[in-house]
């Protein structure tokens, strides 16, 4: 099932971009569009569904400004639940409860960012195993919810690469556990951007 056709399928995925490239604006647009029904990203028709947006790097005031700009001062949709403060453990409990309540309605959960919910690496684990463990634990949550999507916002690594999948920060355990990966590329101050999409069903 598509959450946003051609862009966001069901399952667990990553949206990856450098800082200040527009990740948070993009996911806010998707969240508002899906919660209201109608269009996402001002263009793509979407079905209405419950949306949980964990905007853990933004304060309430900044988020309000972003939402008002995107909604052009129209009321916020009823289907949107927003959390701006939660510890790693609290965020996982919130996600579990939201998915439990809305499992029959193909919910969308957006976590901005993955680093805010990622537990610390155990002393005996290598980095790949730790990344794959948290990725697998998050994926299992959404795999149990038919038609649901869990989108994790994440940063790119600094090193350049010919393969956009290699842009994902951390080990390949993060990308390997995901069903799909979106990489957003935009030159600083440019009006245009490129969104690269790949995945098991994309």
GROMACS .gro file of C-alpha atoms in nm:
model
  202
    1UNK     CA    1   0.000   0.000   0.000
    2UNK     CA    2   0.118   0.351  -0.084
    3UNK     CA    3   0.101   0.624   0.176
    4UNK     CA    4   0.220   0.879  -0.084
    5UNK     CA    5   0.216   0.713  -0.425
    6UNK     CA    6   0.558   0.674  -0.586
    7UNK     CA    7   0.731   0.814  -0.277
    8UNK     CA    8   0.623   0.653   0.050
    9UNK     CA    9   0.518   0.287   0.066
   10UNK     CA   10   0.406   0.090   0.370
   11UNK     CA   11   0.677  -0.047   0.601
   12UNK     CA   12   0.973   0.118   0.771
   13UNK     CA   13   1.190   0.364   0.587
   14UNK     CA   14   1.444   0.642   0.612
   15UNK     CA   15   1.439   0.999   0.483
   16UNK     CA   16   1.800   1.109   0.469
   17UNK     CA   17   1.945   1.453   0.396
   18UNK     CA   18   2.210   1.694   0.523
   19UNK     CA   19   2.114   1.947   0.792
   20UNK     CA   20   1.888   2.232   0.674
   21UNK     CA   21   1.807   2.063   0.341
   22UNK     CA   22   1.431   2.064   0.399
   23UNK     CA   23   1.368   1.724   0.563
   24UNK     CA   24   1.145   1.862   0.837
   25UNK     CA   25   0.945   2.076   0.594
   26UNK     CA   26   0.896   1.773   0.370
   27UNK     CA   27   0.774   1.540   0.645
   28UNK     CA   28   0.551   1.812   0.791
   29UNK     CA   29   0.387   1.847   0.448
   30UNK     CA   30   0.339   1.470   0.427
   31UNK     CA   31   0.201   1.453   0.783
   32UNK     CA   32  -0.051   1.733   0.726
   33UNK     CA   33  -0.160   1.598   0.388
   34UNK     CA   34  -0.214   1.243   0.513
   35UNK     CA   35  -0.391   1.354   0.832
   36UNK     CA   36  -0.633   1.571   0.634
   37UNK     CA   37  -0.666   1.358   0.321
   38UNK     CA   38  -0.655   1.523  -0.018
   39UNK     CA   39  -0.300   1.599  -0.132
   40UNK     CA   40   0.050   1.559   0.008
   41UNK     CA   41   0.336   1.782  -0.105
   42UNK     CA   42   0.067   2.002  -0.268
   43UNK     CA   43   0.045   1.758  -0.559
   44UNK     CA   44  -0.001   1.386  -0.485
   45UNK     CA   45  -0.349   1.256  -0.388
   46UNK     CA   46  -0.348   1.070  -0.054
   47UNK     CA   47  -0.602   0.889   0.161
   48UNK     CA   48  -0.682   1.022   0.507
   49UNK     CA   49  -0.518   0.824   0.788
   50UNK     CA   50  -0.411   0.870   1.152
   51UNK     CA   51  -0.071   1.042   1.175
   52UNK     CA   52   0.172   1.061   1.467
   53UNK     CA   53   0.452   1.315   1.418
   54UNK     CA   54   0.733   1.302   1.672
   55UNK     CA   55   0.905   1.634   1.597
   56UNK     CA   56   1.174   1.584   1.860
   57UNK     CA   57   1.419   1.845   1.727
   58UNK     CA   58   1.168   2.130   1.702
   59UNK     CA   59   1.011   2.352   1.963
   60UNK     CA   60   0.637   2.416   1.970
   61UNK     CA   61   0.665   2.770   1.832
   62UNK     CA   62   0.879   2.672   1.531
   63UNK     CA   63   0.646   2.383   1.454
   64UNK     CA   64   0.339   2.606   1.473
   65UNK     CA   65   0.498   2.850   1.228
   66UNK     CA   66   0.586   2.568   0.988
   67UNK     CA   67   0.235   2.419   1.006
   68UNK     CA   68   0.066   2.756   0.958
   69UNK     CA   69   0.283   2.826   0.653
   70UNK     CA   70   0.208   2.486   0.497
   71UNK     CA   71  -0.165   2.502   0.580
   72UNK     CA   72  -0.189   2.866   0.469
   73UNK     CA   73  -0.355   2.945   0.804
   74UNK     CA   74  -0.627   2.680   0.760
   75UNK     CA   75  -0.712   2.473   1.072
   76UNK     CA   76  -0.488   2.177   1.146
   77UNK     CA   77  -0.641   1.838   1.060
   78UNK     CA   78  -0.796   1.637   1.343
   79UNK     CA   79  -0.608   1.322   1.244
   80UNK     CA   80  -0.266   1.463   1.341
   81UNK     CA   81  -0.105   1.399   1.679
   82UNK     CA   82   0.222   1.581   1.754
   83UNK     CA   83   0.486   1.517   2.019
   84UNK     CA   84   0.779   1.756   2.060
   85UNK     CA   85   0.943   1.619   2.376
   86UNK     CA   86   1.010   1.257   2.470
   87UNK     CA   87   1.306   1.051   2.582
   88UNK     CA   88   1.414   0.752   2.372
   89UNK     CA   89   1.214   0.510   2.588
   90UNK     CA   90   0.910   0.740   2.607
   91UNK     CA   91   0.905   0.781   2.229
   92UNK     CA   92   0.900   0.405   2.173
   93UNK     CA   93   0.612   0.365   2.421
   94UNK     CA   94   0.420   0.644   2.245
   95UNK     CA   95   0.475   0.479   1.906
   96UNK     CA   96   0.360   0.140   2.038
   97UNK     CA   97   0.043   0.284   2.188
   98UNK     CA   98  -0.041   0.487   1.877
   99UNK     CA   99   0.002   0.181   1.653
  100UNK     CA  100  -0.209  -0.029   1.890
  101UNK     CA  101  -0.494   0.223   1.884
  102UNK     CA  102  -0.489   0.278   1.506
  103UNK     CA  103  -0.366  -0.056   1.372
  104UNK     CA  104  -0.683  -0.104   1.162
  105UNK     CA  105  -0.650   0.233   0.987
  106UNK     CA  106  -0.305   0.207   0.818
  107UNK     CA  107  -0.141   0.476   1.038
  108UNK     CA  108   0.162   0.687   0.951
  109UNK     CA  109   0.428   0.752   1.215
  110UNK     CA  110   0.707   1.004   1.148
  111UNK     CA  111   1.009   1.027   1.379
  112UNK     CA  112   1.226   1.338   1.340
  113UNK     CA  113   1.496   1.226   1.402
  114UNK     CA  114   1.613   0.867   1.440
  115UNK     CA  115   1.894   0.982   1.671
  116UNK     CA  116   1.634   1.096   1.927
  117UNK     CA  117   1.487   0.746   1.968
  118UNK     CA  118   1.799   0.538   1.912
  119UNK     CA  119   1.911   0.368   2.234
  120UNK     CA  120   2.282   0.364   2.326
  121UNK     CA  121   2.501   0.086   2.192
  122UNK     CA  122   2.562  -0.199   2.436
  123UNK     CA  123   2.922  -0.234   2.552
  124UNK     CA  124   2.965  -0.573   2.382
  125UNK     CA  125   2.803  -0.471   2.048
  126UNK     CA  126   2.978  -0.350   1.736
  127UNK     CA  127   2.824  -0.052   1.558
  128UNK     CA  128   2.667  -0.252   1.275
  129UNK     CA  129   2.494  -0.492   1.515
  130UNK     CA  130   2.363  -0.203   1.724
  131UNK     CA  131   2.227  -0.020   1.417
  132UNK     CA  132   2.063  -0.335   1.281
  133UNK     CA  133   1.913  -0.417   1.621
  134UNK     CA  134   1.736  -0.083   1.660
  135UNK     CA  135   1.635  -0.081   1.292
  136UNK     CA  136   1.496  -0.432   1.323
  137UNK     CA  137   1.307  -0.349   1.644
  138UNK     CA  138   1.142  -0.047   1.479
  139UNK     CA  139   1.063  -0.241   1.162
  140UNK     CA  140   0.896  -0.519   1.360
  141UNK     CA  141   0.659  -0.265   1.516
  142UNK     CA  142   0.526  -0.149   1.178
  143UNK     CA  143   0.535  -0.494   1.014
  144UNK     CA  144   0.257  -0.594   1.254
  145UNK     CA  145   0.034  -0.311   1.126
  146UNK     CA  146  -0.108  -0.376   0.777
  147UNK     CA  147  -0.069  -0.076   0.547
  148UNK     CA  148   0.114   0.125   0.814
  149UNK     CA  149   0.431   0.328   0.764
  150UNK     CA  150   0.708   0.432   1.001
  151UNK     CA  151   0.928   0.704   0.849
  152UNK     CA  152   1.254   0.787   1.029
  153UNK     CA  153   1.426   1.116   0.949
  154UNK     CA  154   1.804   1.074   0.952
  155UNK     CA  155   2.118   1.262   0.857
  156UNK     CA  156   2.362   1.195   0.574
  157UNK     CA  157   2.726   1.112   0.626
  158UNK     CA  158   2.980   1.374   0.523
  159UNK     CA  159   3.172   1.156   0.276
  160UNK     CA  160   3.067   1.176  -0.090
  161UNK     CA  161   2.953   0.858  -0.264
  162UNK     CA  162   2.836   0.754  -0.610
  163UNK     CA  163   2.559   0.538  -0.460
  164UNK     CA  164   2.301   0.749  -0.277
  165UNK     CA  165   2.230   0.464  -0.031
  166UNK     CA  166   2.583   0.513   0.103
  167UNK     CA  167   2.478   0.866   0.208
  168UNK     CA  168   2.298   0.721   0.512
  169UNK     CA  169   2.487   0.816   0.829
  170UNK     CA  170   2.614   0.530   1.044
  171UNK     CA  171   2.677   0.172   0.940
  172UNK     CA  172   2.487  -0.014   0.668
  173UNK     CA  173   2.287  -0.179   0.946
  174UNK     CA  174   2.044   0.114   0.946
  175UNK     CA  175   1.976   0.111   0.570
  176UNK     CA  176   1.985  -0.270   0.564
  177UNK     CA  177   1.702  -0.302   0.813
  178UNK     CA  178   1.479  -0.050   0.628
  179UNK     CA  179   1.219  -0.138   0.366
  180UNK     CA  180   1.290   0.180   0.170
  181UNK     CA  181   1.530   0.475   0.168
  182UNK     CA  182   1.465   0.831   0.050
  183UNK     CA  183   1.760   1.065   0.001
  184UNK     CA  184   1.688   1.436  -0.039
  185UNK     CA  185   1.954   1.646  -0.214
  186UNK     CA  186   1.935   2.023  -0.237
  187UNK     CA  187   2.201   2.284  -0.290
  188UNK     CA  188   2.203   2.550  -0.020
  189UNK     CA  189   1.942   2.823  -0.093
  190UNK     CA  190   1.827   2.646  -0.411
  191UNK     CA  191   1.454   2.628  -0.487
  192UNK     CA  192   1.485   2.284  -0.646
  193UNK     CA  193   1.570   1.948  -0.489
  194UNK     CA  194   1.614   1.588  -0.601
  195UNK     CA  195   1.452   1.302  -0.410
  196UNK     CA  196   1.608   0.961  -0.475
  197UNK     CA  197   1.385   0.666  -0.381
  198UNK     CA  198   1.463   0.297  -0.355
  199UNK     CA  199   1.336   0.000  -0.158
  200UNK     CA  200   1.199  -0.351  -0.152
  201UNK     CA  201   0.867  -0.246  -0.305
  202UNK     CA  202   0.977   0.072  -0.484
   0.00000   0.00000   0.00000
